[in-house]
Amino acid sequence: MKEARIPAQPGQKREWPLFLGLGVALVAIAGGCVAILNSELGPLERSAGDFVRALGAGDGRSACAGMTRAGRADFAATYQQRTCEEAVAKLVEPLTSAERAQLSDTDTRSPETDPPLGHVGLGSNPLQLSQLVLTKVDGEWLVTSVR
């Protein structure tokens, strides 16, 4: 008795490698996009985290060192102080030690973070700060605005 074979459809054998190649290409492109975002996101979040930790510690020198010149001037003016360091002191003065610790631990990995624009959404914190705006200066992310 002869075996009955179903003939292959035209092009059927070629489709499988084509779909596999297309899938691999899409995964590679997506991985590249994630790598680009992560390369900017890490330093951006670190700079934002360093800034809020310095605020929590009441360390005006470090907090202000993480800001642009215009950012320091705006920050001082917002809190009606002569210098950025004095503004930091005034801002954190009413906080308890527990609130300062909470501020230092503020999450800077918010889903509202937007690396290309330099916006970092902040998690819950005792100062009710919602966002930091950073700009890249000489390869380093610096705070330009505190919201």
XYZ file of N, CA and C in Angstrom, residues 47 50-56 58-68 72 75 84-85 88 142-143:
78
model
N 21.068 61.403 39.774
C 21.196 62.829 40.097
C 19.996 63.307 40.909
N 20.339 61.818 44.416
C 21.377 62.529 45.186
C 20.833 63.852 45.718
N 20.041 64.538 44.887
C 19.485 65.821 45.293
C 18.513 65.655 46.466
N 17.577 64.709 46.366
C 16.606 64.564 47.468
C 17.267 64.011 48.731
N 18.303 63.182 48.579
C 19.030 62.705 49.773
C 19.735 63.871 50.461
N 20.319 64.764 49.679
C 20.981 65.943 50.250
C 19.955 66.845 50.938
N 18.771 67.004 50.327
C 17.708 67.775 50.990
C 17.344 67.138 52.323
N 17.132 65.840 52.311
C 16.761 65.126 53.537
C 17.805 65.258 54.625
N 19.609 67.827 54.945
C 19.784 69.253 55.242
C 21.132 69.767 54.755
N 21.716 69.051 53.805
C 23.032 69.392 53.277
C 22.873 70.340 52.089
N 22.790 71.620 52.390
C 22.597 72.630 51.351
C 23.712 72.670 50.339
N 24.927 72.466 50.790
C 26.077 72.506 49.873
C 25.944 71.418 48.805
N 25.648 70.191 49.212
C 25.518 69.091 48.244
C 24.283 69.252 47.367
N 23.160 69.638 47.984
C 21.930 69.816 47.206
C 22.142 70.876 46.136
N 22.717 71.980 46.518
C 22.913 73.089 45.578
C 23.985 72.785 44.541
N 24.959 71.953 44.894
C 25.978 71.544 43.925
C 25.357 70.714 42.804
N 24.215 70.089 43.073
C 23.517 69.289 42.074
C 22.525 70.089 41.252
N 22.629 71.417 41.331
C 21.707 72.290 40.596
C 22.480 73.180 39.620
N 21.783 73.628 38.599
C 22.373 74.605 37.691
C 22.422 75.953 38.400
N 19.740 77.237 41.156
C 20.065 77.690 42.517
C 19.452 79.053 42.793
N 15.676 78.667 43.175
C 15.375 77.976 44.431
C 15.487 78.950 45.608
N 21.118 79.604 47.855
C 20.488 78.293 47.715
C 20.631 77.490 49.015
N 21.810 77.530 49.621
C 22.050 76.791 50.864
C 21.103 77.243 51.978
N 17.682 75.760 51.323
C 17.594 74.355 51.744
C 17.358 74.287 53.251
N 21.774 67.993 36.034
C 21.660 68.932 37.145
C 20.217 69.417 37.264
N 19.770 69.640 38.491
C 18.411 70.105 38.752
C 18.294 71.564 38.324
